[in-house]
Amino acid sequence: MLQLPPGRPEDEVTSREELVAFIAQLRDDFVERGEQWENATLDRFLDALAAWIDASPA
């Protein structure tokens, strides 16, 4: 599976493959340390994701 570079991978997603890798890395991070996430439930995470996408430049 494609690995994104360290740092801010959300700034590096430019293809479908990179999006898949980014989501897989999010899942792995949640499994390892989900209790530290600000939005540790699916509904809170999806609400925050929608807000982040809405506020992002097109």
XYZ file of N, CA and C in Angstrom:
174
model
N 0.838 -1.180 0.000
C 0.000 0.000 0.000
C 0.885 1.247 0.000
N 0.449 2.239 -0.707
C 1.161 3.514 -0.791
C 1.252 4.161 0.577
N 2.420 4.644 0.941
C 2.600 5.373 2.191
C 2.827 6.844 1.867
N 2.128 7.688 2.564
C 2.323 9.123 2.383
C 3.505 9.589 3.202
N 4.146 10.664 2.789
C 5.279 11.182 3.551
C 4.825 11.699 4.903
N 5.737 11.718 5.885
C 5.375 12.274 7.189
C 5.104 13.766 7.080
N 4.534 14.304 8.096
C 4.212 15.734 8.087
C 2.722 15.911 8.031
N 2.250 16.681 7.097
C 0.821 16.934 6.947
C 0.327 16.238 5.689
N 0.021 14.940 5.774
C -0.358 14.207 4.567
C -1.614 14.743 3.909
N -2.485 15.412 4.670
C -3.679 15.964 4.043
C -3.328 17.017 2.996
N -2.130 17.602 3.107
C -1.667 18.556 2.107
C -1.075 17.862 0.886
N -0.851 16.562 0.979
C -0.176 15.822 -0.079
C -1.105 14.932 -0.888
N -2.366 14.862 -0.553
C -3.305 13.982 -1.249
C -3.687 14.622 -2.574
N -3.203 14.018 -3.651
C -3.477 14.551 -4.980
C -4.024 13.499 -5.933
N -4.240 12.276 -5.429
C -4.758 11.214 -6.291
C -5.661 10.288 -5.483
N -6.372 9.470 -6.176
C -7.239 8.484 -5.537
C -6.429 7.535 -4.655
N -5.283 7.091 -5.158
C -4.416 6.172 -4.412
C -3.918 6.818 -3.121
N -3.560 8.094 -3.195
C -3.096 8.800 -2.003
C -4.229 8.996 -1.005
N -5.450 9.194 -1.488
C -6.587 9.313 -0.581
C -6.825 7.999 0.155
N -6.740 6.882 -0.558
C -6.884 5.565 0.070
C -5.808 5.371 1.137
N -4.570 5.727 0.832
C -3.466 5.592 1.791
C -3.697 6.485 3.003
N -4.170 7.704 2.778
C -4.424 8.635 3.877
C -5.505 8.092 4.804
N -6.582 7.571 4.239
C -7.661 7.014 5.061
C -7.176 5.795 5.835
N -6.362 4.953 5.209
C -5.809 3.788 5.903
C -4.921 4.227 7.063
N -4.148 5.279 6.870
C -3.295 5.777 7.941
C -4.126 6.384 9.065
N -5.234 7.049 8.732
C -6.140 7.552 9.766
C -6.687 6.400 10.606
N -7.105 5.331 9.935
C -7.643 4.177 10.641
C -6.598 3.571 11.563
N -5.390 3.390 11.048
C -4.311 2.827 11.872
C -4.044 3.688 13.101
N -4.033 5.003 12.904
C -3.799 5.908 14.025
C -4.935 5.812 15.038
N -6.165 5.690 14.548
C -7.302 5.571 15.459
C -7.225 4.286 16.269
N -6.830 3.190 15.631
C -6.701 1.916 16.344
C -5.646 2.029 17.440
N -4.537 2.700 17.130
C -3.428 2.813 18.081
C -3.704 3.806 19.205
N -4.342 4.931 18.895
C -4.487 5.964 19.907
C -5.784 6.750 19.787
N -6.848 6.051 19.443
C -8.148 6.690 19.260
C -8.658 7.431 20.476
N -8.255 6.981 21.672
C -8.708 7.664 22.890
C -8.149 9.080 22.981
N -7.131 9.388 22.187
C -6.538 10.727 22.188
C -7.150 11.630 21.125
N -7.957 11.070 20.256
C -8.568 11.863 19.185
C -9.591 12.833 19.765
N -9.641 14.024 19.222
C -10.643 15.010 19.639
C -12.046 14.532 19.264
N -12.173 13.893 18.111
C -13.465 13.406 17.612
C -13.418 11.885 17.551
N -13.593 11.251 18.712
C -13.359 9.817 18.838
C -14.585 8.951 18.541
N -15.660 9.568 18.067
C -16.811 8.777 17.625
C -17.028 9.081 16.143
N -17.650 8.151 15.442
C -17.841 8.328 14.005
C -18.674 9.568 13.698
N -19.746 9.794 14.432
C -20.565 10.956 14.130
C -19.817 12.266 14.362
N -19.037 12.358 15.428
C -18.248 13.574 15.668
C -17.161 13.735 14.615
N -16.522 12.626 14.247
C -15.477 12.684 13.226
C -16.050 13.141 11.886
N -17.176 12.568 11.478
C -17.774 12.946 10.195
C -18.246 14.391 10.197
N -18.798 14.863 11.314
C -19.173 16.276 11.412
C -17.949 17.174 11.250
N -16.857 16.829 11.924
C -15.628 17.629 11.829
C -15.037 17.554 10.427
N -15.086 16.380 9.808
C -14.578 16.223 8.445
C -15.365 17.086 7.472
N -16.679 17.062 7.593
C -17.513 17.885 6.717
C -17.204 19.366 6.895
N -17.030 19.803 8.134
C -16.710 21.210 8.397
C -15.346 21.575 7.825
N -14.365 20.659 7.958
C -13.021 20.919 7.435
C -13.052 21.025 5.912
N -13.792 20.120 5.261
C -13.882 20.163 3.801
C -14.602 21.441 3.357
N -15.656 21.803 4.054
C -16.407 23.011 3.705
C -15.534 24.261 3.822
N -14.650 24.293 4.808
C -13.796 25.462 5.021
C -12.541 25.466 4.157
N -12.248 24.343 3.502
C -11.041 24.230 2.670
C -11.244 24.916 1.334
N -10.162 25.446 0.760
C -10.291 26.038 -0.582
C -10.624 24.962 -1.600
N -11.314 25.352 -2.636
C -11.758 24.406 -3.671
C -10.637 23.813 -4.457
